[in-house]
Short mmCIF file of N, CA and C in Angstrom, two decimals:
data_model
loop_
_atom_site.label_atom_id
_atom_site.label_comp_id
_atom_site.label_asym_id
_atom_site.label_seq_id
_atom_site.Cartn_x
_atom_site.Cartn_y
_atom_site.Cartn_z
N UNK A 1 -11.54 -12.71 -8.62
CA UNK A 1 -10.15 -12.47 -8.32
C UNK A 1 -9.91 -10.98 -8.11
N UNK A 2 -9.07 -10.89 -7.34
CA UNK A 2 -8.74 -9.13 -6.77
C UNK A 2 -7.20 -9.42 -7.41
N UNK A 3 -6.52 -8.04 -7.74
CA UNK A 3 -5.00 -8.49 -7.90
C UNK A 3 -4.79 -6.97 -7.99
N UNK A 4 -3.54 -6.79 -7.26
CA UNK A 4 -3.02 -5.02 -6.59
C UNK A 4 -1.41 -5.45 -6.19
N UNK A 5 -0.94 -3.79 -7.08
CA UNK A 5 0.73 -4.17 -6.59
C UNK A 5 1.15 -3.08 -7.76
N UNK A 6 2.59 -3.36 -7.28
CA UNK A 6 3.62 -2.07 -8.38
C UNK A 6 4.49 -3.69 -9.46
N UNK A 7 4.39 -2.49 -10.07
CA UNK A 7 5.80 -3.43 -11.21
C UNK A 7 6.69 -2.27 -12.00
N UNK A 8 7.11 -2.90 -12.65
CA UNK A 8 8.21 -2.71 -13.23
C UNK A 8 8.79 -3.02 -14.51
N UNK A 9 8.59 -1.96 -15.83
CA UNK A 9 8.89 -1.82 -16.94
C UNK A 9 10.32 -1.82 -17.45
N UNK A 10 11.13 -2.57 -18.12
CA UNK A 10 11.99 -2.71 -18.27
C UNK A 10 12.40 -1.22 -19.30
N UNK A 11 11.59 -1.05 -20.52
CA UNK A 11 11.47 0.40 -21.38
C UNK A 11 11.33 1.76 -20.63
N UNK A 12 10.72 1.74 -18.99
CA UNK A 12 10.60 2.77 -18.49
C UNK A 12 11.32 2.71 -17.10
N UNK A 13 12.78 2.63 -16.84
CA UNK A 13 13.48 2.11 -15.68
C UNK A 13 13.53 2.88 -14.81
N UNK A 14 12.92 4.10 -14.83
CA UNK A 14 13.01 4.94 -13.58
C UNK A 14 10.98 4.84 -13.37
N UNK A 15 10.77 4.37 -13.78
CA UNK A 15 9.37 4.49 -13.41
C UNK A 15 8.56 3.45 -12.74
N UNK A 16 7.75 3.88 -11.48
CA UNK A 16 6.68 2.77 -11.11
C UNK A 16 5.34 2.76 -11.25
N UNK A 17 4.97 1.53 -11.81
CA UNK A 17 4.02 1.07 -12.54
C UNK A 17 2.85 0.72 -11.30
N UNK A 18 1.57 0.92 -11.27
CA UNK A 18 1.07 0.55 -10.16
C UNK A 18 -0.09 -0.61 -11.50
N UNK A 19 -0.53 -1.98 -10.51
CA UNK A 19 -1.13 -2.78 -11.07
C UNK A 19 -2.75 -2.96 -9.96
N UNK A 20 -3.96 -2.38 -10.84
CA UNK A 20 -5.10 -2.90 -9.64
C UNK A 20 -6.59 -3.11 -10.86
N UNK A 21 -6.49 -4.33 -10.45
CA UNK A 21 -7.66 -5.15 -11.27
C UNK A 21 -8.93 -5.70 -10.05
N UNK A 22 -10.12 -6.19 -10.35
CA UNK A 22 -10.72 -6.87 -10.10
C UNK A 22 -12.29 -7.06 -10.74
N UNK A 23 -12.76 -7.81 -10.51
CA UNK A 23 -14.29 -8.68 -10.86
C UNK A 23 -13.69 -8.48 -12.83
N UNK A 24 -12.57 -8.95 -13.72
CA UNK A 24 -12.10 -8.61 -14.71
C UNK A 24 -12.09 -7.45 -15.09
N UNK A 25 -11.90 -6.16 -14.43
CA UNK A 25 -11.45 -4.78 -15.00
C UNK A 25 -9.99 -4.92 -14.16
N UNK A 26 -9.13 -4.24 -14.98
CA UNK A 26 -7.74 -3.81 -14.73
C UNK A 26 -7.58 -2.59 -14.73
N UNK A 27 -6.50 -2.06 -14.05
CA UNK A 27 -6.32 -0.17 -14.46
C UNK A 27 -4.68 -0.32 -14.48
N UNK A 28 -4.05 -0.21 -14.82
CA UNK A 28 -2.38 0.58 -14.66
C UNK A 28 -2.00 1.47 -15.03
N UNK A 29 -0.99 2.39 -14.40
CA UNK A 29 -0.80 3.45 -14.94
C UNK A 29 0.20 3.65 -13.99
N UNK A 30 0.76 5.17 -14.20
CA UNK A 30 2.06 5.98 -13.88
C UNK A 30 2.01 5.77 -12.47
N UNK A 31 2.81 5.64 -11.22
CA UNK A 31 2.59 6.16 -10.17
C UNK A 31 3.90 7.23 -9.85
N UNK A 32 4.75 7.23 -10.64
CA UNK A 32 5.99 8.34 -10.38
C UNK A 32 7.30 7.64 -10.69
N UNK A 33 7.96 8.66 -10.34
CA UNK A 33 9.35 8.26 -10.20
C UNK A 33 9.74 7.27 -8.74
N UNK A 34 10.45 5.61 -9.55
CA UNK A 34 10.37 4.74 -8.60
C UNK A 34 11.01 5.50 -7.17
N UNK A 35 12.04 6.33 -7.13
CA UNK A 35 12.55 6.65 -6.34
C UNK A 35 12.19 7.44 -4.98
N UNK A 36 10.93 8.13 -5.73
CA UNK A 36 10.02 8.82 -4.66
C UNK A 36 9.22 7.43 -4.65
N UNK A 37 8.73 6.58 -5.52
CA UNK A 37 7.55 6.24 -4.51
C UNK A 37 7.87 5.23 -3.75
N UNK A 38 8.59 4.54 -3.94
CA UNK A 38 9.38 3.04 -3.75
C UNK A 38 10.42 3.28 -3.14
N UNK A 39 11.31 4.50 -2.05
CA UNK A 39 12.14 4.77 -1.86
C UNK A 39 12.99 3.34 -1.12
N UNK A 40 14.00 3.04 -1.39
CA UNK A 40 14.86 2.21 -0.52
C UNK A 40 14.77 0.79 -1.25
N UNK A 41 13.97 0.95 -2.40
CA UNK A 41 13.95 -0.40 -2.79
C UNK A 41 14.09 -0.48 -4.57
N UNK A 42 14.56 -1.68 -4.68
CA UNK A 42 14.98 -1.38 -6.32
C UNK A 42 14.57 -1.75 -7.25
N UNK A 43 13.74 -1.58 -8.57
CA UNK A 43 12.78 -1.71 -9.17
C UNK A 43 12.49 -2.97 -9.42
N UNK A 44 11.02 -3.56 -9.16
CA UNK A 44 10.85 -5.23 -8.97
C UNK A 44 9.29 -5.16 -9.14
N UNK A 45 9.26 -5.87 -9.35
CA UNK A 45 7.44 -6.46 -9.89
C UNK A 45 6.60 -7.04 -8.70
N UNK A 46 6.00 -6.57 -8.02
CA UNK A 46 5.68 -7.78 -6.70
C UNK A 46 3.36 -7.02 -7.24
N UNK A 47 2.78 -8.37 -7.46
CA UNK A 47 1.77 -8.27 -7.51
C UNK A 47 0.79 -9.34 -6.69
N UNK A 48 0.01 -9.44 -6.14
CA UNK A 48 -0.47 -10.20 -5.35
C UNK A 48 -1.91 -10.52 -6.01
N UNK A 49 -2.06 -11.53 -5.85
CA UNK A 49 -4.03 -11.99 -6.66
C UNK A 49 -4.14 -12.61 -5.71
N UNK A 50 -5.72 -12.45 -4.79
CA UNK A 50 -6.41 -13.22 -4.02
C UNK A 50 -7.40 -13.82 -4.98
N UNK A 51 -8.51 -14.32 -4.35
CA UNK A 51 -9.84 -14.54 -5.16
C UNK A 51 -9.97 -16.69 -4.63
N UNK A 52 -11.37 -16.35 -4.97
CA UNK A 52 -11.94 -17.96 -4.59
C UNK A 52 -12.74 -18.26 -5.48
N UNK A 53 -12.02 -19.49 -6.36
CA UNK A 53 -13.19 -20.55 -6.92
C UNK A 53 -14.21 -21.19 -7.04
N UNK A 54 -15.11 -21.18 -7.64
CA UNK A 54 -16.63 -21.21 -7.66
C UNK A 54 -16.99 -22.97 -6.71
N UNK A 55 -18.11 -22.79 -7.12
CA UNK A 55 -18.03 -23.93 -6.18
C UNK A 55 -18.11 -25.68 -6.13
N UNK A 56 -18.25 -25.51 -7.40
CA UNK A 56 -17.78 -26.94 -8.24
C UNK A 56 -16.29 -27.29 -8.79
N UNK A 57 -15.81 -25.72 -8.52
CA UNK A 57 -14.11 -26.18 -8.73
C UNK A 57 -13.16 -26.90 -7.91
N UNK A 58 -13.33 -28.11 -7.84
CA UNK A 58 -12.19 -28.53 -6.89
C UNK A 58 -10.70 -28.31 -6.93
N UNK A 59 -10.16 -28.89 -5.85
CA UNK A 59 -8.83 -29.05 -6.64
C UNK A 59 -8.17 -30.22 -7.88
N UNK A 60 -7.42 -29.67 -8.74
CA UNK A 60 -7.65 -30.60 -9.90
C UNK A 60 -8.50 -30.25 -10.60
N UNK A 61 -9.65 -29.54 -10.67
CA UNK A 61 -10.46 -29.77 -11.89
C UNK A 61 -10.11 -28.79 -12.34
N UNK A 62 -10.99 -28.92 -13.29
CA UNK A 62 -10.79 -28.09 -15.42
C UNK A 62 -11.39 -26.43 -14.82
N UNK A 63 -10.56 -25.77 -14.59
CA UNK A 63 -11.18 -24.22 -14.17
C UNK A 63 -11.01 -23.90 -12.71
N UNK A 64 -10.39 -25.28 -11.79
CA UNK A 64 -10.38 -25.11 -10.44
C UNK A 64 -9.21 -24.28 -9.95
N UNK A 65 -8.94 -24.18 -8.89
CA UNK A 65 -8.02 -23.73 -8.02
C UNK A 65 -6.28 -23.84 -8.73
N UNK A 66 -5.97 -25.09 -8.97
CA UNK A 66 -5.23 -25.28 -9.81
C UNK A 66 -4.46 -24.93 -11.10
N UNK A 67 -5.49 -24.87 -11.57
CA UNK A 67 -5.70 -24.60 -12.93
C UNK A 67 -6.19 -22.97 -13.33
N UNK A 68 -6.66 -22.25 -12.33
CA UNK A 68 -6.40 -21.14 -12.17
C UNK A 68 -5.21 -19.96 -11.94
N UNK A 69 -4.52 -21.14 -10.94
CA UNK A 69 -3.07 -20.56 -10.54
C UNK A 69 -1.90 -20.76 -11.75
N UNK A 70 -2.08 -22.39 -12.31
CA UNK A 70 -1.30 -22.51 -13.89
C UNK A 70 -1.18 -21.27 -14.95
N UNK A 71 -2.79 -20.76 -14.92
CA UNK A 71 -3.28 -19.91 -15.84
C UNK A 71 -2.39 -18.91 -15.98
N UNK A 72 -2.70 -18.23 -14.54
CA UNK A 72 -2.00 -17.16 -14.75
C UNK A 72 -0.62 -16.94 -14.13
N UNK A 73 0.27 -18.05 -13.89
CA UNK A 73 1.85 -18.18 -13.61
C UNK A 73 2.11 -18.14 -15.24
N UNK A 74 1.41 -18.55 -16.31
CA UNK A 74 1.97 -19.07 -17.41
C UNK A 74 1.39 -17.48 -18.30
N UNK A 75 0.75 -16.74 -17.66
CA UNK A 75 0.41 -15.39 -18.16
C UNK A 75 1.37 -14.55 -18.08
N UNK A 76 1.57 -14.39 -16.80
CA UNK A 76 3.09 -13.60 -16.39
C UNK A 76 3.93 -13.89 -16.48
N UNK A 77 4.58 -15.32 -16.79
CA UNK A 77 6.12 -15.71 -17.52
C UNK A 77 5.95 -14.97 -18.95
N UNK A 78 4.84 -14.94 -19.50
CA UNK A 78 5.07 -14.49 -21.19
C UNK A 78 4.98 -13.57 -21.09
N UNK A 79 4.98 -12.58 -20.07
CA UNK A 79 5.03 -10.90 -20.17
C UNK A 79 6.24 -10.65 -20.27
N UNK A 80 6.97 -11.59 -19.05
CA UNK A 80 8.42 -10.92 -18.91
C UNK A 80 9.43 -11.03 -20.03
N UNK A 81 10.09 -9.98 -19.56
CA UNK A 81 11.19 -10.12 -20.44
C UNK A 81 12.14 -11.32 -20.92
N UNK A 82 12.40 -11.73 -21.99
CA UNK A 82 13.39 -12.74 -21.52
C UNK A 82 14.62 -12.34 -21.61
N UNK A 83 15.36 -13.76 -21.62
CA UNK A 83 17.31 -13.51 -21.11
C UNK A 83 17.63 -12.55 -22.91
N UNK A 84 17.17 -13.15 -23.61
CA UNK A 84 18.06 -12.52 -24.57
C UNK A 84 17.23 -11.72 -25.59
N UNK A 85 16.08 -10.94 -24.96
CA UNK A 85 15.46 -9.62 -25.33
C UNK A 85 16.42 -8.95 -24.50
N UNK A 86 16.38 -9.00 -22.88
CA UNK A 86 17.80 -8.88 -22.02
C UNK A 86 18.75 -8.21 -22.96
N UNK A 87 19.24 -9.18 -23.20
CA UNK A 87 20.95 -9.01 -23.71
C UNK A 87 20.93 -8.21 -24.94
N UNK A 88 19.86 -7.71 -25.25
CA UNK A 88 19.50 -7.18 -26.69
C UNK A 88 19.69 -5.53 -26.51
N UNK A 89 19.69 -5.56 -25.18
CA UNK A 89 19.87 -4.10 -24.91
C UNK A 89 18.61 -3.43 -25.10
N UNK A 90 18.76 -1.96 -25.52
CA UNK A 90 17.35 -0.84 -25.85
C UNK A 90 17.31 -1.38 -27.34
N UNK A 91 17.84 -2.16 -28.09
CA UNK A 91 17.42 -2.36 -28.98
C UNK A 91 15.59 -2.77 -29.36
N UNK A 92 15.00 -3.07 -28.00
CA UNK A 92 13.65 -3.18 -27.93
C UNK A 92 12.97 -1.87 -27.96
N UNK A 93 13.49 -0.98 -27.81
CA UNK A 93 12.74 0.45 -28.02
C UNK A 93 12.32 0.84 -29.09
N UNK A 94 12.66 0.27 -30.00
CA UNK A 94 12.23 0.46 -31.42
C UNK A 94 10.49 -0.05 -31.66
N UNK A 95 10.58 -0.96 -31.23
CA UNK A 95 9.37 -1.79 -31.49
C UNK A 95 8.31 -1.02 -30.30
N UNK A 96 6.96 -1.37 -31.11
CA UNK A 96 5.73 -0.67 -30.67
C UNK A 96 5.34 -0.65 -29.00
N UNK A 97 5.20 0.57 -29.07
CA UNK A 97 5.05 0.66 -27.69
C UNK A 97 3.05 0.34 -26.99
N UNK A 98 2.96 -0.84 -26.47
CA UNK A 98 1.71 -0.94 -26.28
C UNK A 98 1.38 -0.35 -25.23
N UNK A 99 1.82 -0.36 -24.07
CA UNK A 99 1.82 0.64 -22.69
C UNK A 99 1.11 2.28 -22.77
N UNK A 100 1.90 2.69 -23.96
CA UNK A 100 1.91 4.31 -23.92
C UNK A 100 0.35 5.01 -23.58
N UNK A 101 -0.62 3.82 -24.22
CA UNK A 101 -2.23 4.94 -23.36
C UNK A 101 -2.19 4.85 -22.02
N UNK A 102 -1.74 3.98 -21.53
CA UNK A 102 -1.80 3.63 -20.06
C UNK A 102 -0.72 4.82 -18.88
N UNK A 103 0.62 4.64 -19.73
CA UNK A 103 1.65 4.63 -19.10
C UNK A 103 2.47 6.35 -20.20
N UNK A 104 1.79 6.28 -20.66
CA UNK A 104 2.63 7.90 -21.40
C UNK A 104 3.53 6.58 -22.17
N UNK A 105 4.05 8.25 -23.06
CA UNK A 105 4.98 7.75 -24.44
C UNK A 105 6.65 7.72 -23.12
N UNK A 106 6.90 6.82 -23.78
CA UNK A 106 8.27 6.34 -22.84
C UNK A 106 9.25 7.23 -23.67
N UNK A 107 10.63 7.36 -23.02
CA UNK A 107 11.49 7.87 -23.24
C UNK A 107 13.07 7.01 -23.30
N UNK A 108 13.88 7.41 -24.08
CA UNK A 108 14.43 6.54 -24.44
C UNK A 108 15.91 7.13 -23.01
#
């Protein structure tokens, strides 16, 4: 699997996040202020994963095509934020910042 793209930290709202993984190494880190780099557009998560299943994976099976894509739709729903971390305000700033080797110490 290959997977490349920007996102978007809810703790760091002026900042874009660049996302580039493949053969299982990941890297993310700073790419700037969204405004220079992302000009005209407003902070949003867009990541793309290609990649092809071995060759006993059909569709439907246990590790296939399918079940690959489940995997990781159900990876990235549990990243995001939800509605009422949301509504919680910066009250999440308190709590540990796991990002910060990647991404610098955030600012409140």
């Amino acid at each position: 699997m290959r997977a490349r793209g920007v996102f978007h930290v809810a703790d760091r709202p002026g900042l874009a996040c660049l996302w580039d993984g493949a053969g299982g190494q990941l890297a993310v880190g700073d790419l700037g202020p969204w405004p220079e780099v992302c000009a005209g557009t407003p902070p949003h998560t867009r990541i793309v994963v290609v990649g092809v299943a071995g060759p006993d994976a059909g569709a439907g099976a246990v590790g296939g095509p399918d079940d690959e894509r489940r995997r990781l739709r159900e990876a990235f729903q549990a990243a995001l934020c939800t509605p009422e971390e949301a509504a919680a305000g910066v009250e999440w700033l308190w709590r540990e910042d796991h990002l910060a080797p990647w991404l610098g110490a955030r600012s409140a």
